[in-house]
Short mmCIF file of C-alpha atoms and ligand atoms in Angstrom, two decimals:
data_model
loop_
_atom_site.label_atom_id
_atom_site.label_comp_id
_atom_site.label_asym_id
_atom_site.label_seq_id
_atom_site.Cartn_x
_atom_site.Cartn_y
_atom_site.Cartn_z
CA MET A 7 -101.99 220.80 148.05
CA SER A 8 -103.04 220.58 151.72
CA ASP A 9 -106.71 220.41 152.71
CA GLN A 10 -106.34 223.86 154.30
CA ALA A 11 -105.00 225.36 151.04
CA GLN A 12 -107.85 223.80 149.05
CA GLN A 13 -110.55 224.91 151.47
CA LYS A 14 -112.29 228.06 150.19
CA THR A 15 -113.38 230.66 152.71
CA ALA A 16 -116.41 232.92 152.26
CA ILE A 17 -116.65 236.03 154.40
CA VAL A 18 -120.22 237.23 155.00
CA THR A 19 -120.87 240.53 156.76
CA GLY A 20 -124.06 241.23 158.71
CA ALA A 21 -124.28 237.46 159.21
CA GLY A 22 -126.49 237.73 162.30
CA GLY A 23 -129.39 239.17 160.27
CA ASP A 24 -131.95 236.93 158.59
CA ILE A 25 -130.57 237.38 155.08
CA GLY A 26 -126.94 237.06 156.21
CA ARG A 27 -127.79 233.87 158.11
CA ALA A 28 -129.53 232.30 155.11
CA ILE A 29 -126.53 233.22 152.92
CA CYS A 30 -124.08 231.62 155.38
CA VAL A 31 -126.07 228.38 155.50
CA GLU A 32 -126.36 228.23 151.71
CA LEU A 33 -122.64 228.92 151.14
CA ALA A 34 -121.70 226.32 153.74
CA LYS A 35 -123.81 223.79 151.81
CA ASP A 36 -121.82 224.82 148.72
CA GLY A 37 -118.63 223.76 150.52
CA PHE A 38 -117.27 227.11 151.70
CA ALA A 39 -115.84 227.49 155.17
CA VAL A 40 -117.88 230.49 156.32
CA LEU A 41 -116.58 233.37 158.37
CA ALA A 42 -119.73 234.98 159.77
CA LEU A 43 -119.19 238.61 160.80
CA ASP A 44 -121.54 240.74 162.82
CA ILE A 45 -121.36 243.52 165.36
CA ALA A 46 -123.85 241.57 167.51
CA GLN A 47 -122.68 238.34 169.11
CA GLU A 48 -125.81 236.34 169.90
CA PRO A 49 -127.46 236.29 166.46
CA ASN A 50 -124.10 235.62 164.84
CA ASP A 51 -123.48 232.63 167.12
CA GLU A 52 -126.91 231.35 166.10
CA THR A 53 -125.85 231.64 162.44
CA ILE A 54 -122.82 229.46 162.99
CA ARG A 55 -124.93 227.00 164.97
CA GLN A 56 -127.20 226.69 161.91
CA VAL A 57 -124.20 226.41 159.56
CA ARG A 58 -122.87 223.48 161.57
CA GLU A 59 -126.32 221.94 161.88
CA ALA A 60 -126.44 221.95 158.05
CA GLY A 61 -123.17 220.00 158.02
CA GLY A 62 -121.03 223.03 157.16
CA LYS A 63 -117.89 224.53 158.57
CA GLY A 64 -117.58 228.04 159.94
CA GLU A 65 -116.63 230.49 162.65
CA ALA A 66 -118.36 233.54 164.09
CA LEU A 67 -116.42 236.75 164.56
CA ILE A 68 -117.61 239.90 166.27
CA CYS A 69 -116.57 242.64 163.88
CA ASP A 70 -117.58 246.23 163.27
CA ILE A 71 -116.90 246.58 159.55
CA LEU A 72 -116.23 250.30 160.08
CA ASP A 73 -113.32 249.58 162.45
CA ALA A 74 -109.88 249.03 160.88
CA ASP A 75 -108.61 246.80 163.73
CA ASP A 76 -111.70 244.61 163.43
CA ARG A 77 -111.16 244.31 159.68
CA ALA A 78 -107.57 243.17 160.31
CA LYS A 79 -108.97 240.46 162.62
CA MET A 80 -111.40 239.51 159.85
CA VAL A 81 -108.51 238.90 157.44
CA GLU A 82 -106.62 236.83 160.00
CA ALA A 83 -109.67 234.72 160.87
CA GLY A 84 -110.58 234.27 157.20
CA ARG A 85 -107.10 233.00 156.28
CA ALA A 86 -107.13 230.64 159.26
CA LEU A 87 -110.22 228.96 157.78
CA GLY A 88 -108.82 228.61 154.24
CA ALA A 89 -108.23 230.60 151.05
CA ILE A 90 -110.40 233.73 151.13
CA SER A 91 -112.30 233.38 147.84
CA LEU A 92 -115.60 235.18 148.38
CA LEU A 93 -116.73 238.34 150.12
CA VAL A 94 -120.45 238.93 150.55
CA ASN A 95 -121.02 242.50 151.68
CA ASN A 96 -124.41 242.13 153.34
CA VAL A 97 -124.40 244.74 156.13
CA GLY A 98 -127.10 247.33 155.59
CA ALA A 99 -128.99 249.81 157.73
CA ILE A 100 -131.49 252.61 157.33
CA THR A 101 -131.73 255.98 159.06
CA ALA A 102 -133.80 258.82 157.56
CA GLU A 103 -137.19 257.94 156.07
CA SER A 104 -137.41 260.98 153.77
CA LEU A 105 -135.20 263.78 152.46
CA GLN A 106 -137.14 266.21 154.63
CA GLN A 107 -136.04 264.25 157.70
CA ALA A 108 -132.50 263.72 156.46
CA THR A 109 -129.59 265.63 157.96
CA VAL A 110 -125.99 265.88 156.82
CA GLU A 111 -125.08 263.61 159.76
CA ASN A 112 -127.54 260.79 159.09
CA PHE A 113 -126.97 260.94 155.31
CA GLN A 114 -123.27 260.47 156.01
CA GLN A 115 -124.05 257.63 158.42
CA ASP A 116 -126.10 255.86 155.73
CA PHE A 117 -123.17 256.14 153.33
CA LYS A 118 -120.72 254.87 155.91
CA ILE A 119 -122.63 251.74 156.80
CA ASN A 120 -124.09 250.85 153.39
CA GLN A 121 -121.24 251.85 151.08
CA LEU A 122 -117.96 252.73 152.75
CA GLY A 123 -118.06 249.61 154.95
CA ALA A 124 -118.38 247.40 151.87
CA PHE A 125 -115.49 249.20 150.16
CA ALA A 126 -113.34 248.90 153.31
CA CYS A 127 -113.99 245.15 153.60
CA PHE A 128 -113.09 244.68 149.94
CA LYS A 129 -109.85 246.64 150.38
CA ALA A 130 -108.92 244.56 153.44
CA ILE A 131 -108.99 241.30 151.43
CA GLU A 132 -108.15 242.67 147.98
CA GLN A 133 -104.83 240.76 147.77
CA ASP A 134 -106.46 237.49 148.87
CA LEU A 135 -109.15 237.85 146.20
CA ILE A 136 -106.48 238.55 143.57
CA ALA A 137 -104.41 235.56 144.66
CA ASN A 138 -107.45 233.26 144.72
CA LYS A 139 -109.32 234.64 141.66
CA GLY A 140 -112.12 235.42 144.06
CA VAL A 141 -115.63 236.77 143.89
CA LEU A 142 -117.27 239.87 145.35
CA THR A 143 -121.03 239.81 145.85
CA ASN A 144 -122.66 242.97 147.16
CA ILE A 145 -126.17 242.98 148.60
CA ALA A 146 -127.68 246.20 147.28
CA SER A 147 -131.42 246.90 147.09
CA VAL A 148 -134.14 247.95 144.66
CA ASN A 149 -133.73 251.26 146.51
CA GLY A 150 -130.51 251.66 144.54
CA LEU A 151 -132.46 251.35 141.27
CA GLY A 152 -135.53 253.51 141.87
CA VAL A 153 -137.19 255.62 144.53
CA PHE A 154 -138.85 253.60 147.30
CA GLY A 155 -138.18 255.84 150.34
CA HIS A 156 -135.16 256.06 152.73
CA PRO A 157 -133.02 258.49 150.69
CA GLY A 158 -129.58 258.19 152.33
CA TYR A 159 -129.78 254.38 152.26
CA SER A 160 -130.96 254.47 148.63
CA ALA A 161 -128.23 256.80 147.42
CA ALA A 162 -125.66 254.62 149.20
CA LYS A 163 -127.06 251.44 147.61
CA ALA A 164 -126.93 253.09 144.16
CA SER A 165 -123.30 253.89 144.91
CA LEU A 166 -122.72 250.28 146.02
CA ILE A 167 -124.05 249.07 142.65
CA HIS A 168 -121.64 251.39 140.84
CA PHE A 169 -118.77 250.30 143.11
CA THR A 170 -119.57 246.73 142.01
CA ARG A 171 -119.08 247.75 138.37
CA LEU A 172 -115.83 249.55 139.23
CA VAL A 173 -114.43 246.36 140.75
CA ALA A 174 -115.67 244.23 137.85
CA VAL A 175 -113.90 246.43 135.30
CA GLU A 176 -110.64 247.14 137.15
CA TYR A 177 -110.09 243.67 138.66
CA GLY A 178 -111.44 241.54 135.82
CA LYS A 179 -107.87 241.04 134.58
CA TYR A 180 -107.11 239.21 137.85
CA GLY A 181 -110.05 236.85 137.33
CA ILE A 182 -112.12 238.57 140.02
CA ARG A 183 -115.87 238.72 139.38
CA ALA A 184 -118.07 241.31 141.10
CA ASN A 185 -121.85 241.39 141.08
CA ALA A 186 -124.64 243.03 143.03
CA ILE A 187 -128.03 241.67 144.02
CA ALA A 188 -130.94 244.04 144.48
CA PRO A 189 -133.62 242.52 146.71
CA GLY A 190 -137.10 243.97 146.92
CA THR A 191 -138.94 243.56 150.21
CA VAL A 192 -137.64 240.59 152.20
CA ARG A 193 -139.46 239.40 155.29
CA THR A 194 -136.76 239.96 157.97
CA GLN A 195 -136.39 241.33 161.48
CA ALA A 196 -135.21 244.61 159.93
CA TRP A 197 -138.94 245.22 159.31
CA ASP A 198 -139.95 244.75 162.97
CA GLU A 199 -140.26 248.49 163.73
CA ARG A 200 -142.29 249.14 160.58
CA ALA A 201 -144.45 246.08 161.26
CA LYS A 202 -145.15 247.52 164.73
CA LYS A 203 -146.39 250.74 163.09
CA ASN A 204 -148.41 248.77 160.54
CA PRO A 205 -148.92 245.02 161.15
CA GLN A 206 -150.26 244.81 157.57
CA VAL A 207 -147.04 246.19 156.05
CA PHE A 208 -146.20 243.02 154.08
CA GLU A 209 -149.82 242.59 152.92
CA ASP A 210 -149.84 246.25 151.79
CA ALA A 211 -146.52 245.78 149.97
CA LYS A 212 -147.67 242.68 148.06
CA ARG A 213 -150.04 244.79 145.96
CA TRP A 214 -147.07 246.32 144.13
CA TYR A 215 -145.31 243.03 143.38
CA PRO A 216 -146.18 241.23 140.12
CA LEU A 217 -145.70 237.87 141.89
CA GLN A 218 -148.03 239.14 144.66
CA ARG A 219 -145.60 238.15 147.36
CA VAL A 220 -142.48 239.46 149.07
CA ALA A 221 -139.23 237.48 149.19
CA ASP A 222 -137.94 235.29 152.01
CA PRO A 223 -134.26 235.35 153.08
CA VAL A 224 -133.65 231.99 151.39
CA ASP A 225 -134.72 233.51 148.03
CA ILE A 226 -131.79 235.92 148.32
CA ALA A 227 -129.38 233.27 149.61
CA LYS A 228 -130.03 230.94 146.66
CA VAL A 229 -129.15 233.74 144.23
CA VAL A 230 -126.00 234.63 146.17
CA SER A 231 -125.03 230.96 145.98
CA PHE A 232 -125.54 230.90 142.20
CA ILE A 233 -123.91 234.22 141.33
CA SER A 234 -120.89 233.44 143.54
CA SER A 235 -120.42 229.98 141.99
CA PRO A 236 -118.61 228.77 138.86
CA ALA A 237 -122.06 228.39 137.23
CA ALA A 238 -121.97 232.20 136.92
CA ALA A 239 -118.37 232.29 135.64
CA ALA A 240 -119.25 234.66 132.77
CA ILE A 241 -121.33 237.11 134.86
CA SER A 242 -119.51 240.17 136.18
CA GLY A 243 -120.54 243.76 136.78
CA ALA A 244 -124.23 242.86 136.87
CA CYS A 245 -126.92 243.96 139.27
CA LEU A 246 -129.57 241.28 139.53
CA PRO A 247 -132.94 242.26 140.99
CA VAL A 248 -134.39 239.56 143.27
CA ASP A 249 -137.60 241.45 143.72
CA CYS A 250 -140.61 239.31 142.75
CA GLY A 251 -140.91 241.45 139.61
CA LEU A 252 -141.13 244.89 141.28
CA THR A 253 -138.67 246.69 139.01
CA ALA A 254 -140.34 245.24 135.88
CA GLY A 255 -143.45 247.33 136.55
CA GLN A 256 -146.74 247.40 138.45
CA ALA A 257 -149.69 245.41 137.15
CA GLU A 258 -152.25 247.79 138.71
CA LEU A 259 -150.73 250.82 136.99
CA ALA A 260 -150.36 248.94 133.69
CA GLY A 261 -154.06 248.07 133.96
CA THR A 262 -154.93 251.73 134.49
CA PHE A 263 -152.82 252.83 131.54
CA ALA A 264 -154.15 250.10 129.24
CA GLN A 265 -157.71 250.34 130.63
CA SER A 266 -157.71 246.56 130.72
CA GLU A 267 -158.63 244.09 133.43
CA ASP A 268 -156.13 241.58 132.02
CA TYR A 269 -153.49 242.92 134.39
N1 LIG B 182 -135.00 243.11 154.43
C1 LIG B 182 -135.29 243.71 153.27
O1 LIG B 182 -136.46 243.94 152.92
C2 LIG B 182 -134.17 244.11 152.33
C3 LIG B 182 -134.49 244.61 151.07
C4 LIG B 182 -133.48 245.00 150.20
C5 LIG B 182 -132.16 244.88 150.59
N2 LIG B 182 -131.86 244.40 151.83
C6 LIG B 182 -130.45 244.34 152.21
O2 LIG B 182 -130.10 243.03 152.64
C7 LIG B 182 -129.09 243.11 153.64
C8 LIG B 182 -129.51 242.34 154.89
O3 LIG B 182 -130.75 242.82 155.33
P1 LIG B 182 -131.52 242.28 156.62
O4 LIG B 182 -132.95 242.61 156.43
O5 LIG B 182 -131.13 240.87 156.93
O6 LIG B 182 -130.92 243.30 157.71
P2 LIG B 182 -130.70 243.18 159.27
O7 LIG B 182 -130.70 244.56 159.83
O8 LIG B 182 -131.64 242.18 159.87
O9 LIG B 182 -129.24 242.56 159.36
C9 LIG B 182 -128.09 243.37 159.21
C10 LIG B 182 -127.02 242.85 160.16
O10 LIG B 182 -125.88 243.71 160.04
C11 LIG B 182 -125.31 243.88 161.33
N3 LIG B 182 -124.54 245.12 161.36
C12 LIG B 182 -124.99 246.39 161.41
N4 LIG B 182 -123.96 247.24 161.46
C13 LIG B 182 -122.83 246.50 161.43
C14 LIG B 182 -121.44 246.82 161.46
N5 LIG B 182 -121.01 248.08 161.53
N6 LIG B 182 -120.54 245.80 161.39
C15 LIG B 182 -120.96 244.52 161.34
N7 LIG B 182 -122.27 244.15 161.32
C16 LIG B 182 -123.18 245.14 161.37
C17 LIG B 182 -126.51 243.92 162.27
O11 LIG B 182 -126.14 243.61 163.61
C18 LIG B 182 -127.46 242.88 161.63
O12 LIG B 182 -127.27 241.60 162.22
C19 LIG B 182 -128.84 244.60 153.87
O13 LIG B 182 -127.77 245.06 153.11
C20 LIG B 182 -130.13 245.24 153.38
O14 LIG B 182 -129.94 246.58 152.98
C21 LIG B 182 -132.83 244.01 152.71
#
């Protein structure tokens, strides 16, 4: 087998964001040739610079995941790097903050970017994943598991988690594994606007986290690396919270209920 045929390609969407960048660097360290996709050029170029700095191999591609022509270019570029064996759907974006602010238009926009885009990327490389017994890893959110604000985004992430299960069940016979990761708060640039409104936003958030901290992008990337690797060969259809304990419960509330200071 030629080196090119043996080389595994990982496609990571939203690779110019902090979480996407950390995922690309981690997967490159794992030996994947990384195709970093983003709609924005500069941050995506920086991702590939960091991939190469870490000794990895990769290319940056400007790609709007909602555009069919761009997705066709994604497939071409992915195959040029090696055998497409992993798709990490990491693009995510938020519009309305509450249902009272939501409109039909922005609800639909949230679904397009957070759910439909992931489905469309999967469909574009479906045959490659079948041929290569590949892996699908979707970056969901705790917002897909419970109510933490941003309704359109949350409903779309819940749908993304269910889409993950659909793939796991229907494509398991081809050897394809599909899993979702549900991060809690992660310190990224996506929080810049909210941090402008409240510079204490991360400090305020910590109170609700059993580990009394929020996650860093590398916390998410390490879990993507594991769940996409042969070490997780028997895990499919799962949604793994990477949330510093948030979805387990809240110590303060448990203390109130138990009337105990042990929490
Ligand atoms: N940051 C958090 O606290 C947090 C928590 C839970 C889940 N997540 C999820 O993790 C993922 C990454 O989050 P982040 O904080 O790094 O976000 P981010 O906004 O910093 O990065 C997202 C990237 O996606 C790109 N993008 C947007 N639309 C695109 C399109 N149509 N085509 C291609 N690229 C596009 C953006 O340019 C950006 O670089 C998202 O799915 C997000 O929902 C984040």
